PDB file of C-alpha atoms and ligand atoms in Angstrom:
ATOM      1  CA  UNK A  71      23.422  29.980  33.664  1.00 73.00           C
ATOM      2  CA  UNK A  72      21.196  29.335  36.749  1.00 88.00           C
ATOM      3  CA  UNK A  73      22.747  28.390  39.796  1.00 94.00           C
ATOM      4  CA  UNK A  74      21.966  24.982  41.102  1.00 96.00           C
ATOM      5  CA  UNK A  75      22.545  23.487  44.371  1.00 97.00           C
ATOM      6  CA  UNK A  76      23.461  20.322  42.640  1.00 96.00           C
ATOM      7  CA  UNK A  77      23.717  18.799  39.129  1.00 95.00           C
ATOM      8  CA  UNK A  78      20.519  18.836  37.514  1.00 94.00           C
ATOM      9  CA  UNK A  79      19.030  15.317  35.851  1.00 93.00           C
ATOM     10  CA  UNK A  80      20.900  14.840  32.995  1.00 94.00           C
ATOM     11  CA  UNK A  81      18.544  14.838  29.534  1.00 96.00           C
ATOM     12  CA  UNK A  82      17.280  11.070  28.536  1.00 97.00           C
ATOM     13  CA  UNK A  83      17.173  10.656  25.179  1.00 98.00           C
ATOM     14  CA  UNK A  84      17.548   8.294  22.217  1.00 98.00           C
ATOM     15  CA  UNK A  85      19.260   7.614  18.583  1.00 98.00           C
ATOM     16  CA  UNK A  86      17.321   8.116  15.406  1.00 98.00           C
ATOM     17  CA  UNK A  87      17.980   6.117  12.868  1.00 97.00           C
ATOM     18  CA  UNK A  88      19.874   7.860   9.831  1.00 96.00           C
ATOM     19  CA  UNK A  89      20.108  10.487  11.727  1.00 97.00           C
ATOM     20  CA  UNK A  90      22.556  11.951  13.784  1.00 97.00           C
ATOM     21  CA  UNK A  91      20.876  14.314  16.088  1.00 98.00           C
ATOM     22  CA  UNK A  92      18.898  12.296  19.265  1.00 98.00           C
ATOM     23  CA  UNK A  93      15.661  12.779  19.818  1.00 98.00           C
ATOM     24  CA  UNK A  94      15.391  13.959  23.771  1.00 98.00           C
ATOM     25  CA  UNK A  95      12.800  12.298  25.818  1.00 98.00           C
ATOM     26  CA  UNK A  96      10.126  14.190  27.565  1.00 98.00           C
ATOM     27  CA  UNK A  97       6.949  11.837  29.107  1.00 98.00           C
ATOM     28  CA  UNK A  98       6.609   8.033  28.323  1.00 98.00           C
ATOM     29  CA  UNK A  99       2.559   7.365  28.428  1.00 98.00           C
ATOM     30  CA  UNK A 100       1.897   3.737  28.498  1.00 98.00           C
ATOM     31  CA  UNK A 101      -1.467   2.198  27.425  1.00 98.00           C
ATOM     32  CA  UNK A 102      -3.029  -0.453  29.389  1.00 96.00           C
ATOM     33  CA  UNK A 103      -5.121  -3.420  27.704  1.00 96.00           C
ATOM     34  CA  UNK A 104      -4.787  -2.562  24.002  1.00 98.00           C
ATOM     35  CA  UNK A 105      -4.682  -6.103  22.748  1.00 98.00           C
ATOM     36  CA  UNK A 106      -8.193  -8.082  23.746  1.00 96.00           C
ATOM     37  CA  UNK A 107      -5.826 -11.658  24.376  1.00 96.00           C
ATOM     38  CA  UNK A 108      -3.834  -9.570  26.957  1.00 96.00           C
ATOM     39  CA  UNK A 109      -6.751  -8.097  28.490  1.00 95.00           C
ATOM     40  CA  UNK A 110      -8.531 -11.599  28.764  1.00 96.00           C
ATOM     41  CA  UNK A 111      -4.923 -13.093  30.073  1.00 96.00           C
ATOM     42  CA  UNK A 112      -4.783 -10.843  32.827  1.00 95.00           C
ATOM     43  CA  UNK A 113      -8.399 -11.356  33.734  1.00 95.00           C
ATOM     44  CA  UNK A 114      -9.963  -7.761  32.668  1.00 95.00           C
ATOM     45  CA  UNK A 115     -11.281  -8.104  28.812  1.00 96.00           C
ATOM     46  CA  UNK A 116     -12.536  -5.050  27.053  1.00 97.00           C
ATOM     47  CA  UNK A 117     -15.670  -3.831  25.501  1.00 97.00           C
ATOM     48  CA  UNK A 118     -14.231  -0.949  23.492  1.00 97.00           C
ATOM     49  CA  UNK A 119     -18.164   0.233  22.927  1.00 97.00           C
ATOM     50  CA  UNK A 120     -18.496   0.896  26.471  1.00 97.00           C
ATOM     51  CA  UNK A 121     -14.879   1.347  27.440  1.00 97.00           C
ATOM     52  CA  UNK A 122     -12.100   3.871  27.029  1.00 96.00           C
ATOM     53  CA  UNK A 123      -8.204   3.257  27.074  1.00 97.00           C
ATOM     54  CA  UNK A 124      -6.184   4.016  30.083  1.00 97.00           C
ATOM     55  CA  UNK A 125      -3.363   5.084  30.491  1.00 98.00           C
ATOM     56  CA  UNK A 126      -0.176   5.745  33.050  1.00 98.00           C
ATOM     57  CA  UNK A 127       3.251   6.600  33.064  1.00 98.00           C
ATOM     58  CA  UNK A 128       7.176   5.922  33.556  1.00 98.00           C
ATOM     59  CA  UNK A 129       9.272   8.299  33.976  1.00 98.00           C
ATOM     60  CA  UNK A 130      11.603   9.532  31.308  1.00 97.00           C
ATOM     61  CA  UNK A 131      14.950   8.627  33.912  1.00 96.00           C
ATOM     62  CA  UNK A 132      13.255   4.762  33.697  1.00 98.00           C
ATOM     63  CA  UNK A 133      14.612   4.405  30.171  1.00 98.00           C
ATOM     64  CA  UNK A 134      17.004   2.149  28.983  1.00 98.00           C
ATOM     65  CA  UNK A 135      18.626   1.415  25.754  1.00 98.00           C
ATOM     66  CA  UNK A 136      18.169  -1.998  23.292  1.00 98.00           C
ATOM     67  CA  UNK A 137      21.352  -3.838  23.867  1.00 98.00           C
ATOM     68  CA  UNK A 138      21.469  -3.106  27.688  1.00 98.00           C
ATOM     69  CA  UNK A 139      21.797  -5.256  30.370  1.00 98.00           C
ATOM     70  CA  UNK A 140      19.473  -4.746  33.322  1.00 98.00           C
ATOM     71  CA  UNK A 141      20.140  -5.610  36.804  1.00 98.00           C
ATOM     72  CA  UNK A 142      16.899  -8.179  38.403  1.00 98.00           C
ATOM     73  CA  UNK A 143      15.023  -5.630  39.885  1.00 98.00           C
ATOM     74  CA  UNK A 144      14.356  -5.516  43.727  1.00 98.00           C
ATOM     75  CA  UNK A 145      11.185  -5.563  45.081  1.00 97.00           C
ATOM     76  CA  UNK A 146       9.863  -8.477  42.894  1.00 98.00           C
ATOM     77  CA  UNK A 147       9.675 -12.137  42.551  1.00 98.00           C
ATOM     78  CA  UNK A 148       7.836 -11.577  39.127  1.00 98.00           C
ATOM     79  CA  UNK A 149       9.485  -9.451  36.696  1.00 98.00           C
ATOM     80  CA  UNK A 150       7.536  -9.622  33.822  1.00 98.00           C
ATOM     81  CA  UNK A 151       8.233  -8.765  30.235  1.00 98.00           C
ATOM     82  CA  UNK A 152       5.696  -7.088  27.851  1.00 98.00           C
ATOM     83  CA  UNK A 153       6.870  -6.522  23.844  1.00 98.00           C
ATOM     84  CA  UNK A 154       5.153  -2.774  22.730  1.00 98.00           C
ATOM     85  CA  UNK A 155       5.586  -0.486  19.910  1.00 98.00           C
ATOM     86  CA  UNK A 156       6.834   2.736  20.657  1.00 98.00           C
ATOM     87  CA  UNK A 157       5.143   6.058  19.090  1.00 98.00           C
ATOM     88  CA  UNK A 158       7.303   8.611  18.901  1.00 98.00           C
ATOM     89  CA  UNK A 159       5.839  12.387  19.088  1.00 98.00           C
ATOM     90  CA  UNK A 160       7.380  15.142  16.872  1.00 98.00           C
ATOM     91  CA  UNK A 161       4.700  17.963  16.891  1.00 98.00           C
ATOM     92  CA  UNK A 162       2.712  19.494  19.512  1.00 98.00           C
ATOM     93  CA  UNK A 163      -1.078  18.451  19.654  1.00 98.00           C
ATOM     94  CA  UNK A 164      -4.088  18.982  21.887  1.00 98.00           C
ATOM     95  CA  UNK A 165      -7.401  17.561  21.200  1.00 98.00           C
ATOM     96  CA  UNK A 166      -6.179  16.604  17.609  1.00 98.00           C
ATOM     97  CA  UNK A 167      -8.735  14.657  15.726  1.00 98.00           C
ATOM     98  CA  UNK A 168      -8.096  11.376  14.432  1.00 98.00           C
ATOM     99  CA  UNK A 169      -7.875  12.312  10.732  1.00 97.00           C
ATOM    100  CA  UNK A 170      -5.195  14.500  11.942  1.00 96.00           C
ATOM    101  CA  UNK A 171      -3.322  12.582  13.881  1.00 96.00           C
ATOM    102  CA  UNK A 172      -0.211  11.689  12.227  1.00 96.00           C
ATOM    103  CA  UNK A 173       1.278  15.021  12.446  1.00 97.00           C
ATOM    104  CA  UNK A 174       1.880  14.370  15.509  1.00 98.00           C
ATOM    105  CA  UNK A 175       3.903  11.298  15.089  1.00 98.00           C
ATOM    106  CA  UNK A 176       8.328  11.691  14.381  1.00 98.00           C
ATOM    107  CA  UNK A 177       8.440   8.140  14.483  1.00 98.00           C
ATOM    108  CA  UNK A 178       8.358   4.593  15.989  1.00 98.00           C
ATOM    109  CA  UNK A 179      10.755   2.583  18.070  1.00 98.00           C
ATOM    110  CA  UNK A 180      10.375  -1.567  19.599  1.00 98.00           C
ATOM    111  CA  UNK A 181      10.076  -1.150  23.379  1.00 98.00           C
ATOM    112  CA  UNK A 182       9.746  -3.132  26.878  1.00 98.00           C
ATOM    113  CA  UNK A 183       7.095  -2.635  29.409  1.00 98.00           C
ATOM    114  CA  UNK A 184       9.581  -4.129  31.670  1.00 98.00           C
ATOM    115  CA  UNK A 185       6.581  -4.469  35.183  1.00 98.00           C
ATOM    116  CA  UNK A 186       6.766  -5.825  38.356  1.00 98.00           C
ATOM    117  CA  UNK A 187       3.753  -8.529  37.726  1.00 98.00           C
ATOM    118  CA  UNK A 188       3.184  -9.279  41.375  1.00 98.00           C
ATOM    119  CA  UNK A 189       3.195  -5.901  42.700  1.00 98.00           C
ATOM    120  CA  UNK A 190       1.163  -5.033  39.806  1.00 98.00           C
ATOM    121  CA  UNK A 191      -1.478  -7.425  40.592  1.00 97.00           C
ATOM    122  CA  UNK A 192      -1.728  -6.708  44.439  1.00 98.00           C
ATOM    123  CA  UNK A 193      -2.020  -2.997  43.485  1.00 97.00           C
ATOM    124  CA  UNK A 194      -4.540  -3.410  40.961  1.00 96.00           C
ATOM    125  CA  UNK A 195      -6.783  -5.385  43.046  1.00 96.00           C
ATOM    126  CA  UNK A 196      -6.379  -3.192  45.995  1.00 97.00           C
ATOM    127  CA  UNK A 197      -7.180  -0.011  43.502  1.00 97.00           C
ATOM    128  CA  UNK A 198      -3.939   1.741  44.337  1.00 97.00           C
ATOM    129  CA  UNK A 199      -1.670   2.944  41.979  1.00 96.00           C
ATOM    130  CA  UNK A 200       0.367   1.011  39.413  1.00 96.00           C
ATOM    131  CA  UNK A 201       4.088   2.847  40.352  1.00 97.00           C
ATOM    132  CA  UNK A 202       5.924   0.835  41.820  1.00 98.00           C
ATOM    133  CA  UNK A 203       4.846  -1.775  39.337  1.00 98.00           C
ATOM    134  CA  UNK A 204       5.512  -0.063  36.413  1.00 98.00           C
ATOM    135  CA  UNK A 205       7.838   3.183  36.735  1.00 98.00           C
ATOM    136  CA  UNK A 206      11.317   2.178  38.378  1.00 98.00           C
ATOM    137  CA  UNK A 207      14.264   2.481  37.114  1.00 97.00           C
ATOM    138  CA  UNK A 208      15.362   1.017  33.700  1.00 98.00           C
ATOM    139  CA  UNK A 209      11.587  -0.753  32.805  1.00 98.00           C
ATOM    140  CA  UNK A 210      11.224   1.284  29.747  1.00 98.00           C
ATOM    141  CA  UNK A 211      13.373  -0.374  27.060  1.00 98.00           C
ATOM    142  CA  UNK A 212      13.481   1.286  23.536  1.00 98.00           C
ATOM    143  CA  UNK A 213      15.462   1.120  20.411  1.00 98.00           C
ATOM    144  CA  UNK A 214      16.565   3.608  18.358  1.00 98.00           C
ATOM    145  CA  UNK A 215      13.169   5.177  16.746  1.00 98.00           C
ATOM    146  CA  UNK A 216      12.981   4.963  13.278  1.00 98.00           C
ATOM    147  CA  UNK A 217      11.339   8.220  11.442  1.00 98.00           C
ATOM    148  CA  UNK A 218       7.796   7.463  10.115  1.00 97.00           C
ATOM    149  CA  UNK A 219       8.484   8.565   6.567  1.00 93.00           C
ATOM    150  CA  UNK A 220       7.282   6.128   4.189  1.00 90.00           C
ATOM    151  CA  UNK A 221       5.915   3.857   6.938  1.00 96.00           C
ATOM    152  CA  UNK A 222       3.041   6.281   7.791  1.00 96.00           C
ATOM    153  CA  UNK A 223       0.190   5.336  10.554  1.00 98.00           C
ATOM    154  CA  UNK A 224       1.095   1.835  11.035  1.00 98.00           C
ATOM    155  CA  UNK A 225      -1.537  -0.162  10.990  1.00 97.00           C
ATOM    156  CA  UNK A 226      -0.151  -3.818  10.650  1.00 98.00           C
ATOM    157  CA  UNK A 227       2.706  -5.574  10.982  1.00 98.00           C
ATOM    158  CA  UNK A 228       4.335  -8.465  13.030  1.00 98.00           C
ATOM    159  CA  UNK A 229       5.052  -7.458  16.716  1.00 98.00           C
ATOM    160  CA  UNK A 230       7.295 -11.002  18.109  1.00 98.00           C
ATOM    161  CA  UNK A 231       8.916 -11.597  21.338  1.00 98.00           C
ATOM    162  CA  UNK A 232      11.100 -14.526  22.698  1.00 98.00           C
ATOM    163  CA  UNK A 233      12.652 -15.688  25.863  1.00 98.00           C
ATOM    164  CA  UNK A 234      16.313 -17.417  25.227  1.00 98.00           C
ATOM    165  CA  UNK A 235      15.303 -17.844  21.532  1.00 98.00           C
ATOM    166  CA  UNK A 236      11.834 -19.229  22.706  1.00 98.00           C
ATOM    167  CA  UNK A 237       8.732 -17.840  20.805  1.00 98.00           C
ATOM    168  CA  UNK A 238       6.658 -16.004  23.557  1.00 98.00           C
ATOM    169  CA  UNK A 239       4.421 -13.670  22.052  1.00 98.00           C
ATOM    170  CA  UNK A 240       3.579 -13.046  18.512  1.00 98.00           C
ATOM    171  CA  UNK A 241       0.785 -10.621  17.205  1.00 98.00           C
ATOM    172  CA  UNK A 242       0.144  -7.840  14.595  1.00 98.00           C
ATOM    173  CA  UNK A 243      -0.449  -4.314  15.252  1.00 98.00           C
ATOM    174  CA  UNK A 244      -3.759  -4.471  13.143  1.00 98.00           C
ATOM    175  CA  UNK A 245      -4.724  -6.351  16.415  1.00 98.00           C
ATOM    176  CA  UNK A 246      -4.331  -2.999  18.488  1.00 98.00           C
ATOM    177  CA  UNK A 247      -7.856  -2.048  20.213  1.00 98.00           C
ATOM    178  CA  UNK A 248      -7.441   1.775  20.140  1.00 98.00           C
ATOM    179  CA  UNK A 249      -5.656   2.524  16.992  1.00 98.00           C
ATOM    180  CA  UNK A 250      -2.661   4.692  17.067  1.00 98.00           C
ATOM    181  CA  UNK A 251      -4.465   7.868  15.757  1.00 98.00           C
ATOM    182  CA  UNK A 252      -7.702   6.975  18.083  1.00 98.00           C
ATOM    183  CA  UNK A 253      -4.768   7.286  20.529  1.00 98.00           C
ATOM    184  CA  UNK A 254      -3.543  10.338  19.816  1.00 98.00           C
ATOM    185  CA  UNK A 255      -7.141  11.616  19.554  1.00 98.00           C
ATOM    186  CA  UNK A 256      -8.211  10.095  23.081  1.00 98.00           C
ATOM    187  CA  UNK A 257      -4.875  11.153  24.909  1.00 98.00           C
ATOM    188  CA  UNK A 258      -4.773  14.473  23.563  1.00 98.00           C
ATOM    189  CA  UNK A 259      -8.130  15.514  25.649  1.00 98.00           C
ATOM    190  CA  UNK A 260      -6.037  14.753  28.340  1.00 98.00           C
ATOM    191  CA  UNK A 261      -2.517  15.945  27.956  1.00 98.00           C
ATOM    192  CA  UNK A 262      -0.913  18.728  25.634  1.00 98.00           C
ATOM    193  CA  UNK A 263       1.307  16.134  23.607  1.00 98.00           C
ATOM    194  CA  UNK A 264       4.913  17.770  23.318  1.00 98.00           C
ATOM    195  CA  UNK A 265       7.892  16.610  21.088  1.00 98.00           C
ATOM    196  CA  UNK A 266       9.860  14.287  22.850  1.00 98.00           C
ATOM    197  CA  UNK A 267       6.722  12.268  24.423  1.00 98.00           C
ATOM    198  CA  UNK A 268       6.853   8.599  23.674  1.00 98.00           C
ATOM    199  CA  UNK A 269       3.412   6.679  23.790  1.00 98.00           C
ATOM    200  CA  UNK A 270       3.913   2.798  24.549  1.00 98.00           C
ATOM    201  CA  UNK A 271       0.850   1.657  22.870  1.00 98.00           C
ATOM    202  CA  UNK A 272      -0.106  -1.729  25.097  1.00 98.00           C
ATOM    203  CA  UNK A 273       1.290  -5.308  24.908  1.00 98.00           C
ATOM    204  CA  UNK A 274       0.018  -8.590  22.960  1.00 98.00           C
ATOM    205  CA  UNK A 275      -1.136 -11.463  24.949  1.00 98.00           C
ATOM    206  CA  UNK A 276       1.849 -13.773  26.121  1.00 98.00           C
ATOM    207  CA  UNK A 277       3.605 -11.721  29.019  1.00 98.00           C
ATOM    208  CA  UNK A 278       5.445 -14.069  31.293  1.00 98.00           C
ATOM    209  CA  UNK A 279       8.319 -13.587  33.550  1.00 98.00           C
ATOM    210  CA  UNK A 280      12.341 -13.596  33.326  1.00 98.00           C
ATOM    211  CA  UNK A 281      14.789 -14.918  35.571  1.00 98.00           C
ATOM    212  CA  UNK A 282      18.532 -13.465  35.577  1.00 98.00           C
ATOM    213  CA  UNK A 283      20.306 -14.893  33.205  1.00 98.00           C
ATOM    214  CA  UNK A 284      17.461 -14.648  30.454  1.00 98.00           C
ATOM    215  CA  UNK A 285      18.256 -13.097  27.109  1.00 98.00           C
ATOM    216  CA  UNK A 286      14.697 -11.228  25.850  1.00 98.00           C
ATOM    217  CA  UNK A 287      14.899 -10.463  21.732  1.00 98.00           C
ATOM    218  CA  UNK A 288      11.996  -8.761  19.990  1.00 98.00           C
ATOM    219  CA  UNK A 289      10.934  -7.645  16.663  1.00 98.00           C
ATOM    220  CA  UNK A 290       8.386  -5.232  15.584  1.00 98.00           C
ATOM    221  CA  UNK A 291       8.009  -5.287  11.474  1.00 98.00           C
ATOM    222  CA  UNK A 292       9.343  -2.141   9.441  1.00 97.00           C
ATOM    223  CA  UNK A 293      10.652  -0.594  12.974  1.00 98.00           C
ATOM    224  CA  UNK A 294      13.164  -2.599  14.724  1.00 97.00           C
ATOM    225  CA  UNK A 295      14.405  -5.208  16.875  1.00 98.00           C
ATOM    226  CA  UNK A 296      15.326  -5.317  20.361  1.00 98.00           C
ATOM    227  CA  UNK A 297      17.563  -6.743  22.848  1.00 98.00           C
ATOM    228  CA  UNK A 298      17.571  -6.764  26.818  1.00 98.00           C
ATOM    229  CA  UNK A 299      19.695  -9.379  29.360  1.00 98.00           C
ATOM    230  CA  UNK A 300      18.608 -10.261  32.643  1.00 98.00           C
ATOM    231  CA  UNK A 301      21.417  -9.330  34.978  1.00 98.00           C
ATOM    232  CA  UNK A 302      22.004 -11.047  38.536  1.00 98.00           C
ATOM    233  CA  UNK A 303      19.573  -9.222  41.341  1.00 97.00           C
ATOM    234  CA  UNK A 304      20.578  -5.459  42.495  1.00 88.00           C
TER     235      UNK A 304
HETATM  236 MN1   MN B 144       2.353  -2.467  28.904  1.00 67.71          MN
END
């Protein structure tokens, strides 16, 4: 055993569903604008002939399980929700092609982009990076990921969010811009993809923000449904 000066970080990881072994966490890559209605909401659309997706990150110690409740975050006044499903990696891959793709994938989960909107914004415009916005502690929600098996490379299905019972967004996957194995084909020249990497594929139009107090639900079709409440401020 090594010696360490202190405890090291403990391991983040998650339940599988049926299965009693959790799958350990490694990177969470998020994509940005993957839905066009989001993109035009938050005033950048995409032209996916002349554009590529983007991507950035949150830290695997940002997680947080379904069923949690969250404290308001400091450093906002905006604390935005965004409903995303969750790809799961199982296999290593580097520049895999799209046709080969799935391989890749253990499974999917329902997950929050939980983002500080107004930071976000400020940052964006002032073409710094997104951190502070988007990887702090306990932003990534995620249920427990359900295997692929039978479900295969989703390509459809409902993706549903609401605010105290209120409908707030409501899409279908089939209305992702970058598929998920264009995804794993694009992010792959980038990165060698290693089990335990989660990819939060982008957010349907609809974000908005939550106040403490507020009880977020969402559903994703075939893969799960997910709970966070707004605690008072930290
Ligand atoms: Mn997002």
């Amino acid at each position: 055993m090594a010696n360490y000066l202190f405890a090291p970080a403990p391991v983040f990881s998650l339940t599988v569903q049926g299965v009693e072994a959790r799958f350990p966490v490694n990177r969470i890559f998020c994509v940005g604008r993957n839905y066009h209605a989001h993109a035009i909401e938050m005033g950048r659309p995409v032209d996916k002939s002349t554009m590529k997706p983007f991507y950035f990150h949150k830290a695997a110690s940002a997680l947080v399980e379904s069923g949690s409740t969250v404290p308001y975050p400091c450093g906002t006044s905006n604390y935005h929700y965004e409903m995303e499903l969750v790809v799961a990696i199982g296999a290593a891959g580097f520049r895999v092609n799209e046709s080969d793709a799935a391989r890749l994938i253990y499974g999917y989960a329902a997950g929050l982009d939980m983002t500080r909107r107004d930071l976000q914004l400020v940052l964006r415009d002032q073409g710094r990076p997104w951190d502070v916005a988007k990887n702090f502690e306990k932003s990534a929600v995620c249920t427990p990921i359900v295997p692929m098996g039978r479900l295969g490379v989703l390509q459809t299905g409902s993706i549903a969010l609401q605010v105290n019972s209120v409908a707030k967004q409501s899409a279908d996957l089939s209305q992702l811009i970058w598929s998920i194995p264009e995804l794993l084909a694009d992010l792959s020249k980038y990165y060698h993809l290693q089990p335990g990497d989660l990819i939060y594929t982008g957010t349907p139009e609809g974000v908005g923000a939550v106040v403490s107090g507020d009880v977020i639900t969402g559903q994703i079709e075939q893969v799960g449904s997910l709970q966070l409440t707004i605690g008072t401020a930290e």
